[in-house]
mmCIF file of C-alpha atoms and ligand atoms in Angstrom:
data_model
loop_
_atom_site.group_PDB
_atom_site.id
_atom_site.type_symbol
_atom_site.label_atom_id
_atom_site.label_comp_id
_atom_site.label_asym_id
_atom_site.label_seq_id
_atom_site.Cartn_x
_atom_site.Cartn_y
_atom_site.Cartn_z
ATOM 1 C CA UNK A 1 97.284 132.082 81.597
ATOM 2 C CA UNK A 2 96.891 133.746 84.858
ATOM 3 C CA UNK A 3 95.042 131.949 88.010
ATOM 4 C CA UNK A 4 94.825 131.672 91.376
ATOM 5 C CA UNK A 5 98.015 129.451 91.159
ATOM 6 C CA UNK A 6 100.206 131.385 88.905
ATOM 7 C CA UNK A 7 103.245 129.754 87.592
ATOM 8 C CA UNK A 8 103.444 128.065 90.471
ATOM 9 C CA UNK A 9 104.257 123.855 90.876
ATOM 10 C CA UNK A 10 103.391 120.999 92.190
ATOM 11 C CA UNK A 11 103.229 117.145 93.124
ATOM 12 C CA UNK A 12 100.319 115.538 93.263
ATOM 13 C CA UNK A 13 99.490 112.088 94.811
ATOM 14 C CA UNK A 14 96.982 109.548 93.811
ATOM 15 C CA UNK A 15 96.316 111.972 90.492
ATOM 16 C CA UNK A 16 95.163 109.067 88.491
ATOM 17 C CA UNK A 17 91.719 109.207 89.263
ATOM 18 C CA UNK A 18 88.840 110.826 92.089
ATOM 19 C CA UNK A 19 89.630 113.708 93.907
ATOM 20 C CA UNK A 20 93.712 113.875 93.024
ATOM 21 C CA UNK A 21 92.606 113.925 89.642
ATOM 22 C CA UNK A 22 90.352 116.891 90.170
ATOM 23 C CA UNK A 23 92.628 118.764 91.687
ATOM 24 C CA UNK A 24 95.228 118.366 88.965
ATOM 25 C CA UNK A 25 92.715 119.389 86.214
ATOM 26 C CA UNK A 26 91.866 122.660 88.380
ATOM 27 C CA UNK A 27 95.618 123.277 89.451
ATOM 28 C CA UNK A 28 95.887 123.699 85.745
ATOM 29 C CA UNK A 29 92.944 125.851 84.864
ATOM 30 C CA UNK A 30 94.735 128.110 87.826
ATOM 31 C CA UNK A 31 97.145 128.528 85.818
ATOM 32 C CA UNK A 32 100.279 126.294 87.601
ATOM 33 C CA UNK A 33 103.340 126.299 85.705
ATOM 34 C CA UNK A 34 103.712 122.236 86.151
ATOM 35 C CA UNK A 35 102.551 119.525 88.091
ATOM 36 C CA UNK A 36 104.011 115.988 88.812
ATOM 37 C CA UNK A 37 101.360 113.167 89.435
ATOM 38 C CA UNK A 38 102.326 110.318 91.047
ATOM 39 C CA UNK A 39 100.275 107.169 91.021
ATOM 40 C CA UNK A 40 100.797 103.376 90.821
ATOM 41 C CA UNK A 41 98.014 103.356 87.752
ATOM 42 C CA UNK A 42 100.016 103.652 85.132
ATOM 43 C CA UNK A 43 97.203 104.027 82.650
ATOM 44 C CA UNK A 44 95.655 106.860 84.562
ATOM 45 C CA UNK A 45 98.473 108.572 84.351
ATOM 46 C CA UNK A 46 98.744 107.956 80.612
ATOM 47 C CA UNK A 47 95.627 109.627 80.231
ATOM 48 C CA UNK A 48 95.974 112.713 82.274
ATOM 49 C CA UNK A 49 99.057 113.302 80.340
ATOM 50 C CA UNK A 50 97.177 113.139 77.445
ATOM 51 C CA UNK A 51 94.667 115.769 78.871
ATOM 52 C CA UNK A 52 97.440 118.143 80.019
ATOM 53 C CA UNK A 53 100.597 118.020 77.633
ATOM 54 C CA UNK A 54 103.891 119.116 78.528
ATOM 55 C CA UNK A 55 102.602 120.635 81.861
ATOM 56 C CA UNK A 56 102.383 117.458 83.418
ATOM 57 C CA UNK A 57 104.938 114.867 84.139
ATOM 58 C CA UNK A 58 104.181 111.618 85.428
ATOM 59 C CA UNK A 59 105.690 109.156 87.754
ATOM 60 C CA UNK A 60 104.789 105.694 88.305
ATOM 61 C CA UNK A 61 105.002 104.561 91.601
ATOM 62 C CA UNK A 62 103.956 103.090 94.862
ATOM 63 C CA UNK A 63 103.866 105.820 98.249
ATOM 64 C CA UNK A 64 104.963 103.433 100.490
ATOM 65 C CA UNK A 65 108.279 103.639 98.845
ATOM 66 C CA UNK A 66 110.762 106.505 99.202
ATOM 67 C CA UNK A 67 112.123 106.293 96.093
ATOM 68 C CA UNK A 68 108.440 106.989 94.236
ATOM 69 C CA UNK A 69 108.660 110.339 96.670
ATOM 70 C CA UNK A 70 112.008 110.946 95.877
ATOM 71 C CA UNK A 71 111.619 111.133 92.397
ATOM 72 C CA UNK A 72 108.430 113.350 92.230
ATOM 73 C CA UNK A 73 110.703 115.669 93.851
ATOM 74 C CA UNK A 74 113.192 115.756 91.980
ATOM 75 C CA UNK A 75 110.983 115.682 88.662
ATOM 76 C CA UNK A 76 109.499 118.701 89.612
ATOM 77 C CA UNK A 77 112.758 120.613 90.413
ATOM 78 C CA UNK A 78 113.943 118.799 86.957
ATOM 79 C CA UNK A 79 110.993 120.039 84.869
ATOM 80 C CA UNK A 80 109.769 122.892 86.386
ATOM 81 C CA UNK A 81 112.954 124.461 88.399
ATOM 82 C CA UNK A 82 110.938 124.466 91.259
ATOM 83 C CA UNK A 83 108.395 123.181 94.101
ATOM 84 C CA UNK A 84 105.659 124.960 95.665
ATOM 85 C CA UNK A 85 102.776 122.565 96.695
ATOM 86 C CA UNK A 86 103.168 118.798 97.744
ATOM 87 C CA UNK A 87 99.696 117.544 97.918
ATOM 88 C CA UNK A 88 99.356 114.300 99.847
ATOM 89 C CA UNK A 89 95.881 112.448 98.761
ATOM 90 C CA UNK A 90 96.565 108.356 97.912
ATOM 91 C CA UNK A 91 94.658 106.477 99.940
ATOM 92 C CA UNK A 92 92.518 103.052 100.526
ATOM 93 C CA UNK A 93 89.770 102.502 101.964
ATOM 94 C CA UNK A 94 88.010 99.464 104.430
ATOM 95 C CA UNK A 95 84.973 99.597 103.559
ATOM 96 C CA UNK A 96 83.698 99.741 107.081
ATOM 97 C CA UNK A 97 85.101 96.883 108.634
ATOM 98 C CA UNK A 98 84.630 96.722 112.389
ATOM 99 C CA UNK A 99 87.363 94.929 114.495
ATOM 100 C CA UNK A 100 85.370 91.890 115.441
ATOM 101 C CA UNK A 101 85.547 91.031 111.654
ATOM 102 C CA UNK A 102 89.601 90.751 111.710
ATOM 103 C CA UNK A 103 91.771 87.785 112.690
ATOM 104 C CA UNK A 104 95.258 88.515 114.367
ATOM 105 C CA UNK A 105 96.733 87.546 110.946
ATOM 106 C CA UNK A 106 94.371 89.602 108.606
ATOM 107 C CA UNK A 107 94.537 92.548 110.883
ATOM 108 C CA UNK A 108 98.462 92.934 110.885
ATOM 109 C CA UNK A 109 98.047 92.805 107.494
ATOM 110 C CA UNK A 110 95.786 94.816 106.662
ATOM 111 C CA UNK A 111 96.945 97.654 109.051
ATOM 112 C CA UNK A 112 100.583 97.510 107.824
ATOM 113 C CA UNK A 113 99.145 98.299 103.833
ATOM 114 C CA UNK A 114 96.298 100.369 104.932
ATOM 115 C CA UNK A 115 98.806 102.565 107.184
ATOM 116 C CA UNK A 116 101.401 102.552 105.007
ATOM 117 C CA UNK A 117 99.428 103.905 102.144
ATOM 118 C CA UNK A 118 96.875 106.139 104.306
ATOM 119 C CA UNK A 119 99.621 107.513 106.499
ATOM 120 C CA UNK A 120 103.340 106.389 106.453
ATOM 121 C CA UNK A 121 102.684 107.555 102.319
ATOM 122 C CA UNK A 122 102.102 111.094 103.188
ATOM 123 C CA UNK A 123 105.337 111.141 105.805
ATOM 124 C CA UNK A 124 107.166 109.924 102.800
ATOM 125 C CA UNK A 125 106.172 112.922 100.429
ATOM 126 C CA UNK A 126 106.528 115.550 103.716
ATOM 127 C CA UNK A 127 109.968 114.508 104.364
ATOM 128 C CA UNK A 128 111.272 114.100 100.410
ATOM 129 C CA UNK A 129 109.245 117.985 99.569
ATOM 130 C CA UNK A 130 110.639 119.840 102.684
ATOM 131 C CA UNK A 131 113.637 121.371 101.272
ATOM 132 C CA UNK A 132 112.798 121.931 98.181
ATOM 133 C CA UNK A 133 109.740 123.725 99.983
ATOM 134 C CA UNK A 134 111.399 125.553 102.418
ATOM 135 C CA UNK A 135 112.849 127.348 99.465
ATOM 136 C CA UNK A 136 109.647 128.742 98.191
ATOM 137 C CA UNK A 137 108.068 129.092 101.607
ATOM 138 C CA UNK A 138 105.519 126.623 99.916
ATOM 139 C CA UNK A 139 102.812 124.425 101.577
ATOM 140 C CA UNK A 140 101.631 121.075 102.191
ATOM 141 C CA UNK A 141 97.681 119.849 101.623
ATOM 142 C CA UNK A 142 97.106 116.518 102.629
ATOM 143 C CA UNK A 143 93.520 114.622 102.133
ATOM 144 C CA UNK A 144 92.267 113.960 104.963
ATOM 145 C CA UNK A 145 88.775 112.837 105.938
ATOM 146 C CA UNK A 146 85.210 113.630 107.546
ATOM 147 C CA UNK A 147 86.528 110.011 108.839
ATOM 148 C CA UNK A 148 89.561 112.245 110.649
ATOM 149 C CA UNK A 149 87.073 113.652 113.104
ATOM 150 C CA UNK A 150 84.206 111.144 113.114
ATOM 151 C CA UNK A 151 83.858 107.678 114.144
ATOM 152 C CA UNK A 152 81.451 106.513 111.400
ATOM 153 C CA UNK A 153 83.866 107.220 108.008
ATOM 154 C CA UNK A 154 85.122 104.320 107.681
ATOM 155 C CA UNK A 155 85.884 100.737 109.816
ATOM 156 C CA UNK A 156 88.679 100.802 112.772
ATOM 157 C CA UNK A 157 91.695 101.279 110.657
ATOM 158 C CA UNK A 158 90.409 103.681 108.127
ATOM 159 C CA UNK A 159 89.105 105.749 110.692
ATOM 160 C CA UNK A 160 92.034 105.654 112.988
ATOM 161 C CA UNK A 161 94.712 106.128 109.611
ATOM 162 C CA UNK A 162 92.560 109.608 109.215
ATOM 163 C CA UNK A 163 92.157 110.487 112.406
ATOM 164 C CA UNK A 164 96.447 110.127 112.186
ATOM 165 C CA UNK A 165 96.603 112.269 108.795
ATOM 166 C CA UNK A 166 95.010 114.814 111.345
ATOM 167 C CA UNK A 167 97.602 114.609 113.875
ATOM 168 C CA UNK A 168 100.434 114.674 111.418
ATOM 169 C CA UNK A 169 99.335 117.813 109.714
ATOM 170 C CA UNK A 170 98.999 119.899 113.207
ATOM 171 C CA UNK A 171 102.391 118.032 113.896
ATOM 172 C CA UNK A 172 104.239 119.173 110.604
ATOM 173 C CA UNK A 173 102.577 122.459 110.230
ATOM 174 C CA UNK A 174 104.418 123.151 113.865
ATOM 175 C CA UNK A 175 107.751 121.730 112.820
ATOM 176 C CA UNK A 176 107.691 123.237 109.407
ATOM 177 C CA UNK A 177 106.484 126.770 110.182
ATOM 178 C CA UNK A 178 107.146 129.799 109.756
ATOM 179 C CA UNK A 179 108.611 128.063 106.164
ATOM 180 C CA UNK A 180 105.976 125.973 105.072
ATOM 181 C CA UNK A 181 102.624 125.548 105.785
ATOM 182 C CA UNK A 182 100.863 122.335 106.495
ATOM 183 C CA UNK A 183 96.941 122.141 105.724
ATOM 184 C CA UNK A 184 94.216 119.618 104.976
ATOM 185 C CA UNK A 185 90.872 118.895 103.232
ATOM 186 C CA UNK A 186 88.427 116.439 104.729
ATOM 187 C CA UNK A 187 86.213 115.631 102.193
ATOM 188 C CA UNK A 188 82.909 113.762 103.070
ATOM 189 C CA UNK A 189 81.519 110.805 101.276
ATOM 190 C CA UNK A 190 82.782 110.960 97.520
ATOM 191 C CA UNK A 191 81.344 109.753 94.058
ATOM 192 C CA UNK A 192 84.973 107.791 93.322
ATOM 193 C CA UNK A 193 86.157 105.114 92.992
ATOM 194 C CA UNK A 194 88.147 104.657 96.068
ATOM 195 C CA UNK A 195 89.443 100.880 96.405
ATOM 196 C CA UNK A 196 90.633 98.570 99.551
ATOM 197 C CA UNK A 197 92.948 96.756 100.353
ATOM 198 C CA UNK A 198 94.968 93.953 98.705
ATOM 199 C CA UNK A 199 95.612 92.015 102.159
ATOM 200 C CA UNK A 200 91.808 91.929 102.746
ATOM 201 C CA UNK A 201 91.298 90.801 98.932
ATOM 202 C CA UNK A 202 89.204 94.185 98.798
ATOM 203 C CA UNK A 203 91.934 95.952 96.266
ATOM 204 C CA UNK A 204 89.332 95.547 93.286
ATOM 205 C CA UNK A 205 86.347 96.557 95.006
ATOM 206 C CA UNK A 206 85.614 100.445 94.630
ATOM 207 C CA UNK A 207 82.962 102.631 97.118
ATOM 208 C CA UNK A 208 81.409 104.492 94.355
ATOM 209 C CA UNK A 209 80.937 101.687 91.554
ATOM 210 C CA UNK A 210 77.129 102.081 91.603
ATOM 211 C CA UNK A 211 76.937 105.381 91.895
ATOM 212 C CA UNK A 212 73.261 105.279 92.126
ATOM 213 C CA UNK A 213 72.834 103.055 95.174
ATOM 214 C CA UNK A 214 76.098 105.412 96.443
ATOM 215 C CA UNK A 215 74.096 108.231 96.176
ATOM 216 C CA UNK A 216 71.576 106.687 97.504
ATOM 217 C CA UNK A 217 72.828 106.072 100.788
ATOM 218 C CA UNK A 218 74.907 108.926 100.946
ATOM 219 C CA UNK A 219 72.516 111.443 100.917
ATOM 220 C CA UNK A 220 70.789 111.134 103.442
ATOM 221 C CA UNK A 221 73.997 111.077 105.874
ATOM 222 C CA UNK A 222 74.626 114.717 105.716
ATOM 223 C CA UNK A 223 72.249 117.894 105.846
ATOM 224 C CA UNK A 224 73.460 119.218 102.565
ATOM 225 C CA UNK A 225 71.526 116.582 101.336
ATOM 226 C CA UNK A 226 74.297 116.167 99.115
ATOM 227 C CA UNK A 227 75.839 113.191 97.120
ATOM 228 C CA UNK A 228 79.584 114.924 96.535
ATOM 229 C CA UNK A 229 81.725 114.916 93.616
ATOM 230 C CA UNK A 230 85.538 114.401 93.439
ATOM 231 C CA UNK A 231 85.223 118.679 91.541
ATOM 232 C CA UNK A 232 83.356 119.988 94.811
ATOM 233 C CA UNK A 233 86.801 119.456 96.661
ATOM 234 C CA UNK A 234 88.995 121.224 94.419
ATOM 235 C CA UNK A 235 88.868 124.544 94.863
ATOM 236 C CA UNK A 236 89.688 124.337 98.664
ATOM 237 C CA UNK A 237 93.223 122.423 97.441
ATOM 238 C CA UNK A 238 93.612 126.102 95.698
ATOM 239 C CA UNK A 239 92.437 128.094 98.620
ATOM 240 C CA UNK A 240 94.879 126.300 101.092
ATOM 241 C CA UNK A 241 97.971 126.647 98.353
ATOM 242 C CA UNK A 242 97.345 130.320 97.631
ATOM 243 C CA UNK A 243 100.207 132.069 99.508
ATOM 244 C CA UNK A 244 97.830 134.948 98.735
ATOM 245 C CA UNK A 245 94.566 133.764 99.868
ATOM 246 C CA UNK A 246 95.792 131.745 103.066
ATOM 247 C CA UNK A 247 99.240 132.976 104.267
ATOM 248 C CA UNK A 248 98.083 133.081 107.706
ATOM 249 C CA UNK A 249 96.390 129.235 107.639
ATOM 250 C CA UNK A 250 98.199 125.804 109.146
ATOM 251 C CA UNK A 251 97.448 123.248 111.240
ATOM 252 C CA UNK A 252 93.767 123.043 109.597
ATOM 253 C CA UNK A 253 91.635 120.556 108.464
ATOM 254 C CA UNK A 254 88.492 122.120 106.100
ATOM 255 C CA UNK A 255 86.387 119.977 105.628
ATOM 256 C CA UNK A 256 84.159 119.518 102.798
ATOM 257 C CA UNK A 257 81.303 117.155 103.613
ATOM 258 C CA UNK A 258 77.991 118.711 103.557
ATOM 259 C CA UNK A 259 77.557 119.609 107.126
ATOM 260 C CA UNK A 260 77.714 116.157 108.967
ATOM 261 C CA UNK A 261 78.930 117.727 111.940
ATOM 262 C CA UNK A 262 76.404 120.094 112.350
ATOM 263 C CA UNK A 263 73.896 116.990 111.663
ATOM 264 C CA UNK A 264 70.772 117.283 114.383
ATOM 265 C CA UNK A 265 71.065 115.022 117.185
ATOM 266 C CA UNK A 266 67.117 115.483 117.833
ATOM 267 C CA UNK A 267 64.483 115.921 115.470
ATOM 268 C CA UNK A 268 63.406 119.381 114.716
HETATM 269 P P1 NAD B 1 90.460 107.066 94.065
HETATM 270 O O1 NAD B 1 90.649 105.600 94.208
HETATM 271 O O2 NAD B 1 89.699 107.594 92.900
HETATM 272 O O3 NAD B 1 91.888 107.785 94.079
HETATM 273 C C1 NAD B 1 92.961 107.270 94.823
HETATM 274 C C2 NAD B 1 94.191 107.234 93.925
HETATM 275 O O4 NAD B 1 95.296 106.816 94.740
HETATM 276 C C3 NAD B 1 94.062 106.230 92.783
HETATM 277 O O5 NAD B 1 94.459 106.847 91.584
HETATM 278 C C4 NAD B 1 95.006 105.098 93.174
HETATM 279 O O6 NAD B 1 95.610 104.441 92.068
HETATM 280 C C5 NAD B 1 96.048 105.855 94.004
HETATM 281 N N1 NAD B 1 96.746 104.979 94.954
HETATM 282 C C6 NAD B 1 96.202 104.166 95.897
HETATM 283 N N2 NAD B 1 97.156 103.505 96.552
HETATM 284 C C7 NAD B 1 98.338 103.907 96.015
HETATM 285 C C8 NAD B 1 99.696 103.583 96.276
HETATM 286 N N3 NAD B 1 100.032 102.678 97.206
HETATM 287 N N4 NAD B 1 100.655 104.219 95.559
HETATM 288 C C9 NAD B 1 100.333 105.109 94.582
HETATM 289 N N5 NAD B 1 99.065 105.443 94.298
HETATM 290 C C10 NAD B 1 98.077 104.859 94.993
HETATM 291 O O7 NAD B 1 89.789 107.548 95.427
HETATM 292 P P2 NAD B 1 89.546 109.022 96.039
HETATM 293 O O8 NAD B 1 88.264 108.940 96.747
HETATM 294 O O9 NAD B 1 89.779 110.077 95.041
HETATM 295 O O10 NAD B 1 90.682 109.048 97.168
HETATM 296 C C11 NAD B 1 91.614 110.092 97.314
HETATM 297 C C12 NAD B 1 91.776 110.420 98.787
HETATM 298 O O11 NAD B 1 90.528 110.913 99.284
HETATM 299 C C13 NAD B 1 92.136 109.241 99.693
HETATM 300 O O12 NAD B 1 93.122 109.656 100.617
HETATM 301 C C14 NAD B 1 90.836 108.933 100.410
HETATM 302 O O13 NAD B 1 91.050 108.334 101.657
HETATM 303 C C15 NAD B 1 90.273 110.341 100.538
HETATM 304 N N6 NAD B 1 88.836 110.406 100.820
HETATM 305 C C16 NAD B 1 87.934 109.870 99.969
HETATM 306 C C17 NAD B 1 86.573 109.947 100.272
HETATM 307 C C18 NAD B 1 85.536 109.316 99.390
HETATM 308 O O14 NAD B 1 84.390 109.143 99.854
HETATM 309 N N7 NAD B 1 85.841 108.976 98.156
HETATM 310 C C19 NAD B 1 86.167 110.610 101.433
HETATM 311 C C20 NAD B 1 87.124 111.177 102.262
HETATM 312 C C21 NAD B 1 88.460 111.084 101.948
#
């Protein structure tokens, strides 16, 4: 099979379901020689092995733990004999929760899972990939966020966790270069099911479960007019992993959200 992605291989974070998912199935159809999903849903996993055979391996694990990184790493090298995209995309969510809502107790708690997840998880998977990367001259994509360059994404710590996935990838993409490049997407509003946190009791509660009323509210937001699916995102994952396509690209965040920046600020 030939593709934009060649016989090339990679990790792939939160692959169980949304917009990791996505970008495994259309890693594949690009013809990748393996990829490695990580993911503490074990049964998601089960499943996308099922869709994808022996060109997936799975590991089962948490990303605030080295170990899970560690692994996926060394699975790849394992499996596949090499690594040449680490793509950074577990998250949580917090479902818009503005400071005044938090206690001292329930913020420090909710920060140190959110953060760890959002951003300490992605530090995790830079720092176990980098060698193996540096071999290939590979790249980094992490997910990052409308909610990395606007205030209204998310509540205080979602938006400030994204606005830090920003500042890491123009940090790493200047420590890592000229070997690897470090890149982002920042989706907008997504049809997933994107949970919250345990510490806020908020880990079983998902932003697209009516996907209707999502829609809904969603389109309206951006002037795309558009109600996005976890697929729409995809093919920028591709873009910003094809040595190819994007040799000359780090540092950036493209985001993916039907225009809300370029939203009017008067009517017209
Ligand atoms: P999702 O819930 O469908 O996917 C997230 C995946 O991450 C799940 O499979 C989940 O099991 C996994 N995960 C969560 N915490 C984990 C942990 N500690 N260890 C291992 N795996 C873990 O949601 P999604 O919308 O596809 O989210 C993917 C990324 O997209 C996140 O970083 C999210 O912040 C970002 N994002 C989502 C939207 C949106 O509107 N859905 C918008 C912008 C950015």
């Amino acid at each position: 099979m030939s593709g934009w992605l060649t016989d090339q291989v990679a990790i792939v974070t939160g692959a169980s379901t949304g917009i990791g998912r996505a970008v495994v199935d259309r890693y594949m159809a690009e013809g990748v020689r393996g990829v490695v999903a990580l993911d503490r849903d074990a049964e998601g996993l089960q499943a996308l092995g099922e869709a994808h055979g022996d060109r997936l391996k799975t590991v089962v694990g948490d990303v605030r733990e080295w170990t899970a990184h560690e692994t996926a790493v060394r699975t790849a090298v394992s499996a596949f004999g090499r690594l040449d995209i680490a793509v950074g995309n577990a998250g949580v969510f917090d479902f818009h929760r503005p400071l005044s809502k938090y206690t001292p107790e329930s913020l420090v708690a909710a920060m140190d899972e959110l953060f760890a997840i959002n951003v300490r998880g992605y530090l995790l998977l830079a720092l176990a990939a980098r060698e193996a990367l540096v071999e290939t001259r590979g790249s980094l994509v992490f997910t990052a966020s409308v909610a990395s360059h606007e205030a209204g994404g998310g509540g205080v710590l979602y938006v400030s966790s994204k606005h830090a996935v920003l500042g890491l990838i123009r940090r790493l993409a200047l420590e890592f270069a000229p070997d690897v490049r470090v890149n982002g997407v920042g989706p907008g509003a997504t049809l997933t099911q994107l949970r919250g946190t345990e510490s806020l009791g908020q880990a079983q509660r998902s932003l697209g479960a009516d996907r209707e009323a999502s829609a809904a509210r969603i389109v309206p937001t951006n002037p795309l007019r558009l109600a996005q699916e976890a697929e729409d995102h995809a093919g920028l994952y591709v873009l910003l992993a094809s040595r190819r396509d994007s040799r000359a690209v780090t540092g950036q965040v493209i985001l993916s959200d039907g225009g809300v920046g370029v939203r009017p600020i008067a009517p017209f």
